Each structure stands twice: as C-alpha cells, then as structure tokens.
Short mmCIF file of C-alpha atoms and ligand atoms in Angstrom, two decimals:
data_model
loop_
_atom_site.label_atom_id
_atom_site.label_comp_id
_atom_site.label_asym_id
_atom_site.label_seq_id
_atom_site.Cartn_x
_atom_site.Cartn_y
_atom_site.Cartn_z
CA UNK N 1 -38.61 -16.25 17.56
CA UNK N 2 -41.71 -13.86 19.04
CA UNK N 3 -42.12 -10.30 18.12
CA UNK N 4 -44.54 -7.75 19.78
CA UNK N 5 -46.66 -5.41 17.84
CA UNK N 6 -48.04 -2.37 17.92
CA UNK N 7 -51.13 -4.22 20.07
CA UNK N 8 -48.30 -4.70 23.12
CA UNK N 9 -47.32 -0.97 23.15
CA UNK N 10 -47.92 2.14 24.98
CA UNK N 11 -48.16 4.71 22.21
CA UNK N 12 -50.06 7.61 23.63
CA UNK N 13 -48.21 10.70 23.59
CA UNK N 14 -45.38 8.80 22.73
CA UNK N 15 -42.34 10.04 20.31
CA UNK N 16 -42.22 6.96 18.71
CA UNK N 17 -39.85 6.03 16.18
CA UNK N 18 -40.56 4.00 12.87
CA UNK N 19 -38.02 2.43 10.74
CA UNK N 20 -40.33 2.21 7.23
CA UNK N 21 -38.17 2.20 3.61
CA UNK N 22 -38.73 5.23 1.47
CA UNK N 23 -36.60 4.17 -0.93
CA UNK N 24 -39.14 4.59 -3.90
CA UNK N 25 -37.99 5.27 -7.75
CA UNK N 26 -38.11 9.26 -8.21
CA UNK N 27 -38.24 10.14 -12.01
CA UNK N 28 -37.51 14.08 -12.02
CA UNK N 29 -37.87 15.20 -8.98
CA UNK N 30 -41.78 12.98 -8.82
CA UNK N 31 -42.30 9.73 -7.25
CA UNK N 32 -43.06 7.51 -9.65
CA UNK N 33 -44.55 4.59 -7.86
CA UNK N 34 -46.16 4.63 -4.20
CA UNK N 35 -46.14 1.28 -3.76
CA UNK N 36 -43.52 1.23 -0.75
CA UNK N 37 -45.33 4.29 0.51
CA UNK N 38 -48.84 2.62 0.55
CA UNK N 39 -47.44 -0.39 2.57
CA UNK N 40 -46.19 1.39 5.48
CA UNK N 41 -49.13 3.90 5.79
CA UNK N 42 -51.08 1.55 7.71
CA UNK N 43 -48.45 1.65 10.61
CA UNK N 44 -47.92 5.17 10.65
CA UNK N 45 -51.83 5.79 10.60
CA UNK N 46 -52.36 3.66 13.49
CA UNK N 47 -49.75 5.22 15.24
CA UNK N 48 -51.35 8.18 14.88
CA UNK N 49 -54.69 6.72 15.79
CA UNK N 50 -53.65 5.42 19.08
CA UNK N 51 -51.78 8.99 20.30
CA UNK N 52 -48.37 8.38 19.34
CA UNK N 53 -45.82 11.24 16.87
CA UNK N 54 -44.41 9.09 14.44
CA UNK N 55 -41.13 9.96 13.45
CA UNK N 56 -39.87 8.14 10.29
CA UNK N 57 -36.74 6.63 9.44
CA UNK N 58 -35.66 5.82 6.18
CA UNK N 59 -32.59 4.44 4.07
CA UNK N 60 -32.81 6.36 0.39
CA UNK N 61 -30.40 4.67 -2.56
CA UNK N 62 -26.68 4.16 -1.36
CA UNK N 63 -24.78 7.02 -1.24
CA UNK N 64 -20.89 6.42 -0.62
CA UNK N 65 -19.73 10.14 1.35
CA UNK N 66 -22.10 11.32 2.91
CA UNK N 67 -24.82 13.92 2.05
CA UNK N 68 -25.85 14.00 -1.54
CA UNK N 69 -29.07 15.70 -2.44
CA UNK N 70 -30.46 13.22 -5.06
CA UNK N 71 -30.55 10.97 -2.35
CA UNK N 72 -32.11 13.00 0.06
CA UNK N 73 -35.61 11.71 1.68
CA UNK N 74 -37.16 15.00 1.43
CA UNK N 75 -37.99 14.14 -2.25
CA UNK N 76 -40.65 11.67 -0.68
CA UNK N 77 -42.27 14.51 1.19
CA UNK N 78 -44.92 15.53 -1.15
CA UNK N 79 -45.97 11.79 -1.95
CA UNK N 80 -45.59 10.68 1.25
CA UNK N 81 -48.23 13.64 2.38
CA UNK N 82 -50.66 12.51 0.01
CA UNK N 83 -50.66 8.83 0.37
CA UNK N 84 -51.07 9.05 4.77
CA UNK N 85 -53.55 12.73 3.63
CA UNK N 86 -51.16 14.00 6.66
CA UNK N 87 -48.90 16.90 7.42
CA UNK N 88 -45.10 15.50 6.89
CA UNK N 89 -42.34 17.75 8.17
CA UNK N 90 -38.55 17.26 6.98
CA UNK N 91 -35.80 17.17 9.03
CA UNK N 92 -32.61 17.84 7.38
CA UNK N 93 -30.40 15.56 10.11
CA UNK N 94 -31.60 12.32 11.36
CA UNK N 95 -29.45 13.03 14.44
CA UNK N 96 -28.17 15.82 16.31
CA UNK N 97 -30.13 19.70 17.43
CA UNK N 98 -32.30 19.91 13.89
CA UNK N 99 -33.59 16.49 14.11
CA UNK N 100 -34.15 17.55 18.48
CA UNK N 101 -35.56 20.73 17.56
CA UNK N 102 -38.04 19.12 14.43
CA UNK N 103 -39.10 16.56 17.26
CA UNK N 104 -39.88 18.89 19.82
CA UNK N 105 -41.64 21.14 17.49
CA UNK N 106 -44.12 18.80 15.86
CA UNK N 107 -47.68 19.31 16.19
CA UNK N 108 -49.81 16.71 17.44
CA UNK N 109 -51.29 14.80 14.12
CA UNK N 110 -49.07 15.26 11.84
CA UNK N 111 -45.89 12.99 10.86
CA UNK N 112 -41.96 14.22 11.02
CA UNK N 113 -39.69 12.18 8.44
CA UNK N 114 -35.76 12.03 8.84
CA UNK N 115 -33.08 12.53 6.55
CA UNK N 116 -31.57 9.48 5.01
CA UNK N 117 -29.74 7.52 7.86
CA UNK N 118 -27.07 6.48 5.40
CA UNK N 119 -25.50 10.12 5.31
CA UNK N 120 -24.17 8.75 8.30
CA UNK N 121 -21.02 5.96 7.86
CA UNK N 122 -22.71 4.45 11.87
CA UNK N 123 -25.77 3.31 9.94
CA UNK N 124 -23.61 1.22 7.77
CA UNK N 125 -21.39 -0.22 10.72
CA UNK N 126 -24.72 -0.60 12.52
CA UNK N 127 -22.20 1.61 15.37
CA UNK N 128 -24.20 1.71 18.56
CA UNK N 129 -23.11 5.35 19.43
CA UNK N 130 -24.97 6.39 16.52
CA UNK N 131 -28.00 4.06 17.23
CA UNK N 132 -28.19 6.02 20.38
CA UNK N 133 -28.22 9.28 18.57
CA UNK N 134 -31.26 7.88 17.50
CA UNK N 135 -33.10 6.37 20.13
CA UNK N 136 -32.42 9.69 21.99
CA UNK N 137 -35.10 10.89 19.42
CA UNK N 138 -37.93 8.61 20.80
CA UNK N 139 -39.66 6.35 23.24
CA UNK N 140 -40.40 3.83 21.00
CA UNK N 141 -38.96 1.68 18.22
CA UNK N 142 -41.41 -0.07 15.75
CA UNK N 143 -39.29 -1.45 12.75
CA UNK N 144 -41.79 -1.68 9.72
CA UNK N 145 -38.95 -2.36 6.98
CA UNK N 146 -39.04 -6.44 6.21
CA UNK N 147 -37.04 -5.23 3.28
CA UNK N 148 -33.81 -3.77 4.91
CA UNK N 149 -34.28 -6.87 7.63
CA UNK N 150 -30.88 -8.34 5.54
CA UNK N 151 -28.86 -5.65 6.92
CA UNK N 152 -27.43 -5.79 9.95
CA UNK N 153 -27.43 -1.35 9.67
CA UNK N 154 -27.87 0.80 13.02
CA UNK N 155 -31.67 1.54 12.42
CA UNK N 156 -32.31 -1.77 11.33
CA UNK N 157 -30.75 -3.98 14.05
CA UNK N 158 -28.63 -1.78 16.84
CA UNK N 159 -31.29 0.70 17.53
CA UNK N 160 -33.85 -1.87 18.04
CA UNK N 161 -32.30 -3.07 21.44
CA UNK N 162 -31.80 -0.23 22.61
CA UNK N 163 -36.03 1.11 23.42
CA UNK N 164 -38.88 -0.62 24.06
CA UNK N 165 -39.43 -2.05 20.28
CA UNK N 166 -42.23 -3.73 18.50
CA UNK N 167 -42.73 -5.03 14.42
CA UNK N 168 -45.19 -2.71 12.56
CA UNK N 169 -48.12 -3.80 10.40
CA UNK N 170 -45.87 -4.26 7.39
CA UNK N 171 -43.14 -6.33 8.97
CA UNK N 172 -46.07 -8.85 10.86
CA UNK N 173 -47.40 -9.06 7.38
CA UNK N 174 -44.24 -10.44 5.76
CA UNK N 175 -43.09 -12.20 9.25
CA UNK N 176 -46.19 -13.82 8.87
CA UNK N 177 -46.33 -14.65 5.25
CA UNK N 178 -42.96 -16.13 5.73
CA UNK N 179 -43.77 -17.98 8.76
CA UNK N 180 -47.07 -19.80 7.22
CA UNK N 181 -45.15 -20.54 3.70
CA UNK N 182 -41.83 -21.80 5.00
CA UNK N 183 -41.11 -22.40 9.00
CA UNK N 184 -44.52 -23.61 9.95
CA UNK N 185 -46.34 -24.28 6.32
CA UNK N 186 -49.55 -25.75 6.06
CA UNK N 187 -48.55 -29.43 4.17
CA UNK N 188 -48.27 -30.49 1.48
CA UNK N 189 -45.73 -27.67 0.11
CA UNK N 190 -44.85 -26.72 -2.92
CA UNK N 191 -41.84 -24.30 -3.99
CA UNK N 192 -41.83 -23.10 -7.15
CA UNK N 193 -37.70 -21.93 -8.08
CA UNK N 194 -37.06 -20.07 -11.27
CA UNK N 195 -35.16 -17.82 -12.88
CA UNK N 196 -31.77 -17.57 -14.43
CA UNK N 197 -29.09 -19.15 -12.77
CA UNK N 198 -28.73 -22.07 -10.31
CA UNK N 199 -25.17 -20.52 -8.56
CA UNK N 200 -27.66 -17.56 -7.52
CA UNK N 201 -30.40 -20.25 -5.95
CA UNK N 202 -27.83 -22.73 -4.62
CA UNK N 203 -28.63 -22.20 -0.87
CA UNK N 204 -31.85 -21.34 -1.16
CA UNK N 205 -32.47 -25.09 -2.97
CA UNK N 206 -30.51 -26.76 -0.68
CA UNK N 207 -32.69 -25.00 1.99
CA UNK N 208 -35.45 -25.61 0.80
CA UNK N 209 -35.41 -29.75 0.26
CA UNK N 210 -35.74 -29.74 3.99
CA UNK N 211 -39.04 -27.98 3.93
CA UNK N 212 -40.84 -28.73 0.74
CA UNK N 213 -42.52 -31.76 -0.10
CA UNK N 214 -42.33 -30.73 -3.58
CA UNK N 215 -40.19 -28.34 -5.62
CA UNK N 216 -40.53 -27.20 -9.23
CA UNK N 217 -37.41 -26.34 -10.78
CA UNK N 218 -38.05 -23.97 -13.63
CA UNK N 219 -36.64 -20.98 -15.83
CA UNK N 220 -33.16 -21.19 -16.86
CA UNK N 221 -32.07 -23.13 -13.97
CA UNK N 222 -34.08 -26.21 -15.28
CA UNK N 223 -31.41 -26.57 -17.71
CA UNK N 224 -28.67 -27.07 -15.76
CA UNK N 225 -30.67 -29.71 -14.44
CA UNK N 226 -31.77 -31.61 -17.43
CA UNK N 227 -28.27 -31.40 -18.75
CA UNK N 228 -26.73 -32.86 -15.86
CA UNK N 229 -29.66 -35.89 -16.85
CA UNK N 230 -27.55 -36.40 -19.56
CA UNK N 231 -29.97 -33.98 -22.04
CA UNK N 232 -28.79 -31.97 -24.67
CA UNK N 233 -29.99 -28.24 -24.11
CA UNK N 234 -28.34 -26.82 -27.18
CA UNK N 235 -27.32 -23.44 -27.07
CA UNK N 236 -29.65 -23.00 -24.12
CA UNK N 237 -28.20 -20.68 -20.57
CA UNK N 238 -26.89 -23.81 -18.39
CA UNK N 239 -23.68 -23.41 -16.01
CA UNK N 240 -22.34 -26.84 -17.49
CA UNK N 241 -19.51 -26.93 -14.68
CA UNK N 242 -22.60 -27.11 -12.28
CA UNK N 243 -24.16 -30.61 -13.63
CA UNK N 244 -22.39 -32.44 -10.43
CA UNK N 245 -23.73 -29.81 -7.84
CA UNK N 246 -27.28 -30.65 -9.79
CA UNK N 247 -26.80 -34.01 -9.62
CA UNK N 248 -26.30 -33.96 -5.58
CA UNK N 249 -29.50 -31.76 -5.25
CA UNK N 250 -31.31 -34.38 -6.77
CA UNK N 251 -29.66 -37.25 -4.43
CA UNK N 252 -30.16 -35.21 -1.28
CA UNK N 253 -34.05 -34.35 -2.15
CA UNK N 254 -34.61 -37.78 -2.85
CA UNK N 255 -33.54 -39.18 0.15
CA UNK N 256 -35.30 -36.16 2.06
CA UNK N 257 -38.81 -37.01 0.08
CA UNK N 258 -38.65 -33.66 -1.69
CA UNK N 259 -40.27 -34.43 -4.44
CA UNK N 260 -38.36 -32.10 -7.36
CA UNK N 261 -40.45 -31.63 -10.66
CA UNK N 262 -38.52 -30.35 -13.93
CA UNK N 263 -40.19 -29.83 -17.15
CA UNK N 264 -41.15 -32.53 -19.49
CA UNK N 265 -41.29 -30.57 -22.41
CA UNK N 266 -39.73 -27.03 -23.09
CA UNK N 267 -40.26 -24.56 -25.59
CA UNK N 268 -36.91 -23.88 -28.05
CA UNK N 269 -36.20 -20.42 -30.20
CA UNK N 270 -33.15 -20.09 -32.13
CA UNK N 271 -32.84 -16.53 -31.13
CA UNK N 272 -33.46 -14.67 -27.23
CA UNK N 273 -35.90 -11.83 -28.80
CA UNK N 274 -39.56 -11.22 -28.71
CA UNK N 275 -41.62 -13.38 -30.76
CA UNK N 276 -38.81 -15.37 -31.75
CA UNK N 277 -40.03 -18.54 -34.25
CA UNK N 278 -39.73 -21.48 -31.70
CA UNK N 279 -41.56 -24.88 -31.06
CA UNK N 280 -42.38 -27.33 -28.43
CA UNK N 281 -39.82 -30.41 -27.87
CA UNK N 282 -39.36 -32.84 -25.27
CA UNK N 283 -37.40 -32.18 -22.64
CA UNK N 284 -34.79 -34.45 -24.07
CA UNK N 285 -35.14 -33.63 -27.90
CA UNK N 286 -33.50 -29.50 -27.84
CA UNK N 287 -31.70 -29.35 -31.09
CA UNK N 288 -28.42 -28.30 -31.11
CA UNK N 289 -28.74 -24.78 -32.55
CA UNK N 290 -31.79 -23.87 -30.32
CA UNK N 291 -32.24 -22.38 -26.87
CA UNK N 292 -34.72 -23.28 -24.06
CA UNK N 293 -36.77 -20.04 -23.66
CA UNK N 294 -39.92 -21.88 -21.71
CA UNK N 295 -41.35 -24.45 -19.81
CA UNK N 296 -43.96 -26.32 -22.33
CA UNK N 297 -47.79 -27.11 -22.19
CA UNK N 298 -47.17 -30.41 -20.79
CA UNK N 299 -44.81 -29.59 -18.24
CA UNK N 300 -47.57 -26.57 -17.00
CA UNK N 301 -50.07 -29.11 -17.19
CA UNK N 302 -48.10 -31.84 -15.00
CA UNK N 303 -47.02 -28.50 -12.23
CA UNK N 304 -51.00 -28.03 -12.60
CA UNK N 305 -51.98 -31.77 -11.26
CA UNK N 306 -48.92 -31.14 -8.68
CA UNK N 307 -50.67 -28.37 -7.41
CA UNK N 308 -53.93 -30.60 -6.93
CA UNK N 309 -53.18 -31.84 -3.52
CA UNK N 310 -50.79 -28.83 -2.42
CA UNK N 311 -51.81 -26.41 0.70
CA UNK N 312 -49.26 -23.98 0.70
CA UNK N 313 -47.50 -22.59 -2.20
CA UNK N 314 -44.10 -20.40 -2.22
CA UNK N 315 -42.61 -19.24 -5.53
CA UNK N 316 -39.61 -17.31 -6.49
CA UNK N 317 -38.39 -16.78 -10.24
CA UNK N 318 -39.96 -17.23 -13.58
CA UNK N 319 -40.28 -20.43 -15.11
CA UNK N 320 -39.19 -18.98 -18.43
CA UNK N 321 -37.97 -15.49 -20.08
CA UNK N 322 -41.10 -13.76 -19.18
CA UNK N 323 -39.90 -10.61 -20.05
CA UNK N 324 -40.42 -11.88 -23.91
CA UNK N 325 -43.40 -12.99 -25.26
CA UNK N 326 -44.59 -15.61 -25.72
CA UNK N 327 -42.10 -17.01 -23.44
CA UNK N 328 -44.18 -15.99 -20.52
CA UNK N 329 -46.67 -18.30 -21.58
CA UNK N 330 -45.88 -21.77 -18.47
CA UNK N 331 -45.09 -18.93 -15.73
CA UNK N 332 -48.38 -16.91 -16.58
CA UNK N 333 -50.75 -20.19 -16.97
CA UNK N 334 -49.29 -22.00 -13.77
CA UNK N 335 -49.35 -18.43 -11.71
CA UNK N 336 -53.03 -18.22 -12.76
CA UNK N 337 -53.61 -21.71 -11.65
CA UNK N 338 -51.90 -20.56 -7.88
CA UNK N 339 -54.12 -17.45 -8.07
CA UNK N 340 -57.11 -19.72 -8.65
CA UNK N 341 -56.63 -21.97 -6.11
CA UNK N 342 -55.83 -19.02 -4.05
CA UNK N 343 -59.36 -17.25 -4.47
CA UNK N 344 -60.93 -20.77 -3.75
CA UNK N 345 -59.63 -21.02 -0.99
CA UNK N 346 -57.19 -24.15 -0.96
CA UNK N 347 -54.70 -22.96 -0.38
CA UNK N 348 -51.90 -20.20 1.07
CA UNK N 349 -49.87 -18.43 -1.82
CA UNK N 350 -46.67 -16.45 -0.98
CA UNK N 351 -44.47 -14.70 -3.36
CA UNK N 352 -41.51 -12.42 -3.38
CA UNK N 353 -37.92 -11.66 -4.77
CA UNK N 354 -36.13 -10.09 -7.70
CA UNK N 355 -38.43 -10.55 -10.79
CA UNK N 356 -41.42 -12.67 -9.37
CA UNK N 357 -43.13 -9.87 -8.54
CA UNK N 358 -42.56 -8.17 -11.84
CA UNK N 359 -43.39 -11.52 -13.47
CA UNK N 360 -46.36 -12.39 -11.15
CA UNK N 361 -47.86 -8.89 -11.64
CA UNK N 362 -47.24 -8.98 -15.77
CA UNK N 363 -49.42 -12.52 -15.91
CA UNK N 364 -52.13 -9.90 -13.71
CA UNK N 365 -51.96 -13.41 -11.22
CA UNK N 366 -50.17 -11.48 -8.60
CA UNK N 367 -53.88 -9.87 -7.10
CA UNK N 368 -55.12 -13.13 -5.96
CA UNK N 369 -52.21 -13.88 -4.22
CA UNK N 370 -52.33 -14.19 -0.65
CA UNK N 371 -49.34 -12.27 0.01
CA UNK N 372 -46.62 -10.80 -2.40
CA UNK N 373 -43.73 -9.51 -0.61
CA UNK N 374 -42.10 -5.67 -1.11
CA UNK N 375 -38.44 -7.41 0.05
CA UNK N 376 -35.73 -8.62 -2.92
CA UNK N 377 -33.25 -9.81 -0.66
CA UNK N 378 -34.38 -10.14 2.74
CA UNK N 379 -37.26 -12.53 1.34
CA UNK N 380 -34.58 -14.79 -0.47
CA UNK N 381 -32.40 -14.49 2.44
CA UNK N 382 -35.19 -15.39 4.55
CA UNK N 383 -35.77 -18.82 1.83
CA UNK N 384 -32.06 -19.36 1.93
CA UNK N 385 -32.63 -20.20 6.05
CA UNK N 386 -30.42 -16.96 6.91
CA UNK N 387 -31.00 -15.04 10.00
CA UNK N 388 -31.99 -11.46 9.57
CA UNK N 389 -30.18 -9.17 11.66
CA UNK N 390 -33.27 -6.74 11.52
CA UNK N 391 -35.63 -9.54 12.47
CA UNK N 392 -33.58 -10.92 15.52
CA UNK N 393 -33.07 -7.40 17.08
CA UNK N 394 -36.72 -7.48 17.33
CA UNK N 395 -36.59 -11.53 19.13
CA UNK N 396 -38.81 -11.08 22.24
CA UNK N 397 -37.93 -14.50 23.65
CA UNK N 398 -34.43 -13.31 24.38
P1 AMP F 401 -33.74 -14.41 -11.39
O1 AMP F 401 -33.35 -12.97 -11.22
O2 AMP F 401 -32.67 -15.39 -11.04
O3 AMP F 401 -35.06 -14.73 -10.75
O4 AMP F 401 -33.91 -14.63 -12.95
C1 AMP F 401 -34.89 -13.99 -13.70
C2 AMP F 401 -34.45 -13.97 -15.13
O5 AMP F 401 -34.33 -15.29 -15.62
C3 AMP F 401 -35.44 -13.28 -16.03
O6 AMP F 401 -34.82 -12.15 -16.57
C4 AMP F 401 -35.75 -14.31 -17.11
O7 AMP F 401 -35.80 -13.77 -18.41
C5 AMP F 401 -34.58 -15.25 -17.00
N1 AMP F 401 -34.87 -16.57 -17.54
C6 AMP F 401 -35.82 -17.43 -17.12
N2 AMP F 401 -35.82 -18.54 -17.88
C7 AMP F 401 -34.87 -18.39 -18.82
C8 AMP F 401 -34.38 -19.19 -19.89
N3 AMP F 401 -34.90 -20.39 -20.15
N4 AMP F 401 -33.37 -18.71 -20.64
C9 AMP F 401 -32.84 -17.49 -20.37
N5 AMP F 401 -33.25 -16.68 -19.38
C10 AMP F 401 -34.25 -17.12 -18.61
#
C-alpha cells in the first residue's frame, strides 16, 4: 500500500476536509487532557500554512439515537482554540445548510469544526449517500485519525474515495511507525506481548511469529504459558483450557525461528493489592497458595541480553500488574532498557495499545521512545495483520 500526503496536494484556497479524533476525556464541561488535540495540530496548522480552510471532522464517544449534547464536539471548542492559538467556529450539523452556510462563511485563517458525525446512523453504516453529504463540504480529504482507521465508518473509509484524499501528519506518523516496526522492520525484531489474557492476544501472537525473530511473552499471559510447560502457577490468572492453544504457539514459532522468551523467574504475592508481601521464585517453584504478579530480576535481566543484538523493538502490554507497586518493577526496568537503547541510537522503539501507553508513561520510559501510538485498537488490529478499512480507502496503488 502507498498513501499521498499533504506534500502531493493542492491546498491553496482549498475547502479541505480533515478527519482528526476529538474524542478527548471532558471532566465538567473542561478538557482534561490535550493530548489527542496536540497530535493533530500539526496537520491542521500546515493546512493553514499552505492556503487551505480546514474543516474538521470528528467522532465524539458513541452515542446510540442520535443528537445528545454531552457528546457534542463543541465541548472541544475552547481547547481546541488554544492548543492550534486559532479561531475555531462550530457547526451544529456536519451535513446539510448549517454545516453549507458555516463553510461558506469562514474567514480565511481560522478553522471550522463539525458536529459529531455519529449523530448520523450513515457514519456507522459507512452509507455512501451520507459520505457524499460530506464531501459536498470540501475539495479535499486528508484523514489524520490512525485511531478510528479500525472502522470501516463513512468519514473514515467511504468518504475517502470519493475526493482527491491524502494521510495527514498524524496518520504518516503511525503508518510509518507501523511500517518500520512490523511490515518492513529493521532485523533482528523483538515483540514484547503482555498483559492479561492470551484469548485477547491470540491473533496478534500467531501474527506475529511470522515477523519477529524474537518474542517475549510476559504479564499474565506468561502463565498460561508456563502452565501448559507443565508448571504449577498456583492461584495465579491462567486460562487453563488454553494450555493446548499455548502449546501450538510454541510448535509453530519454533519451526518459524521465532525465538519466544518467557520468564525464568516470577515474582509471587498471596494477595492482588498494592504492596502485597511477595518473593522471587523460579519460574517452576509458584507455591500453591500464591499468585504470579511479575516477571523477576532474572527474567528482566535475560529480556535485557535479548535486547543486545535487537534493531527494532515493538511492545504491547505489561509484563506484570503495573498498576500495583512493586509489581511494575520487570515492565519499568526492561522499558527503561528500550528507552536507553532508543536514545543511543540502536535501535527503533514502537509502542501502542490499551495499557502500554499508560504503563510505558508510569515507568517515565515512554519519552525516549521513538514513537508511542494515540490508537487502542487500530494499532492492535494493525499487529493482529488486519486490514484497516480507514487505511485502504486511502491505498494510492489502486
Ligand atoms: P491488557 O489490557 O491485555 O494489555 O492487560 C493489561 C492488564 O494486565 C493490566 O491491568 C495488568 O495489571 C494485567 N496483568 C499483567 N500481568 C498480570 C499478572 N501477572 N496477573 C494479573 N494481572 C496482570
């Protein structure tokens, strides 16, 4: 797949329309974090830069029937103003006369932003009459929303083919991230897969023993994995009825040269609560009465000599319950190592999905990464080998 960018379009005097995601957490009335904001500005600014009106379109929580105020983009107004230090008018329609008449009537300079395309059940059934209601809004399309790339929704995919369309700065970012971690990685590489549950990483391991030349299993999951080894894991979170489904990972990423690294030793608590009493055991020594709550200091130390030779890294889920101290201790020390090796230069770190960033950010690693990803599900999707209906409306080599 090939996208163009904003470098391969005409924007000057241009309506041109931008698909960013608004869809920030509002705590009375106040936006409470501009992070989502802050990403797309550099693609509206430019737009601006080069002549163009941008007109923004934006998803805002998931409302079921229609229009519901506490869902309504205009709450993004004021924040949105202050993060691009631009003029933002509000149209109350995304379609129709107002959203004509707010188009028509915006000054050069200044930025127009939509009300929330899902007051309208088309954006949903990505329904090309109402993609057309759109596009008859602009002469451009530049989708700059990696993170709603999952959904195959009217503004998203539909509206995409139907004007002259580009990726914005925010969507090359992750395309590229993506693109250097996973399809065309730098070698050796090294996944690291945590988190809870192996049913909710299934096809995203399977995918990725193609790929990888080495993948650390870690977090929850790990357990399922050294219990299907024949290891007792105690009272530990393991889906027991998946040991067999473990079992064939391991097969099909050893004949596939995936190397797959799972902890040596692991650290046990009898209870799942901050500073729980707990100690280190091997990996094949967890009492019976204790859970596994971490990855241990020789099993960060072995991911550590792992990492020696690696060039590209790509990591998704804790490698233990970070969210309690001090069972953040393997996920913060080996994320510090990445971010190390990242500021030296060896190599290419990419990050994204559910709690790594949370994780990532709380072991004050995430920084020195070279690129942590705004998309949840898109960027697992994306792992998983899934197309992205957003992404392949934008496929210039069709
Ligand atoms: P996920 O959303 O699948 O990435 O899973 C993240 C969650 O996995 C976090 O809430 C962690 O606390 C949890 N987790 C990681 N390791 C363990 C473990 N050994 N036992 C219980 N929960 C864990």
């Amino acid at each position: 797949m090939a996208w163009k960018t904003l470098d391969d379009m005409d924007l000057d005097g241009k309506n041109v329309l931008i698909r960013v995601d608004v869809n920030v957490p509002v705590e009375n009335g106040k936006v409470t974090d501009t992070t989502r904001l802050d990403r797309i500005s550099p693609t509206v600014l430019e737009v601006l830069s080069k002549g163009g009106r941008p007109i923004l379109l934006s998803h805002f929580g998931r409302p079921t029937r229609g229009f519901d105020l506490s869902m309504s983009t205009q709450q993004v107004v004021p924040a949105l103003s202050q993060v691009l230090n631009r003029r933002v008018h509000f149209a109350s329609s995304c379609i129709g006369q107002t959203a004509r008449e707010a188009v028509d009537t915006l000054p050069d300079g200044d930025v127009l932003l939509l009300e929330n395309t899902r007051f309208h059940a088309g954006e949903k059934n990505n329904d090309r009459g109402f993609a057309k209601d759109l596009a008859a809004l602009g002469d451009v399309f530049v989708s700059d929303t990696f993170s709603t790339a999952h959904r195959a929704h009217a503004s998203v995919a539909a509206l995409a083919t139907l004007l002259p369309s580009c990726a914005g700065r925010l969507m090359e970012e992750e395309l590229k991230a993506l693109t250097n971690s996973l399809s065309e990685p730098e070698r050796p590489v090294l996944a690291v897969v945590g988190g809870a549950k192996v049913s909710s990483k299934l096809v995203l391991l399977k995918n990725l023993i193609g790929p990888m030349d080495k993948i650390v299993i870690g977090g929850g999951m790990a357990n399922t994995f050294l219990a299907a080894q024949g290891h007792q894991v105690g009272q530990s979170l393991c889906e027991h009825d998946l040991q067999d489904t473990a079992r064939e990972i391991l097969a099909e990423a050893e004949a596939a040269n995936c190397e797959i690294i799972l902890p040596v030793d692991v650290v046990v608590a009898r209870e799942f609560k901050e500073f729980a009493e707990n100690k280190v055991r091997a990996a094949d020594d967890c009492p019976r009465d204790t859970m596994i709550l971490d990855a241990g200091p020789d099993s960060v130390e072995n991911i550590c000599n792992k990492l020696e030779d690696v060039k590209t890294v790509i990591w998704n889920g804790p490698l233990g319950a970070f969210e309690i101290p001090p069972f953040n201790t393997a996920t913060d020390a080996v994320a510090l190592k990445v971010a190390e090796m990242t500021e030296d230069g060896q190599i290419l770190s990419v990050a994204g999905g559910g709690d790594t960033v949370a994780a990532l950010k709380k072991s004050g690693a995430a920084e020195s990464f070279s690129y942590i990803s705004t998309a949840g599900g898109a960027f697992l999707e994306w792992m998983e080998g899934k197309t992205l209906p957003g992404v392949a409306a934008l496929d210039d080599t069709k």
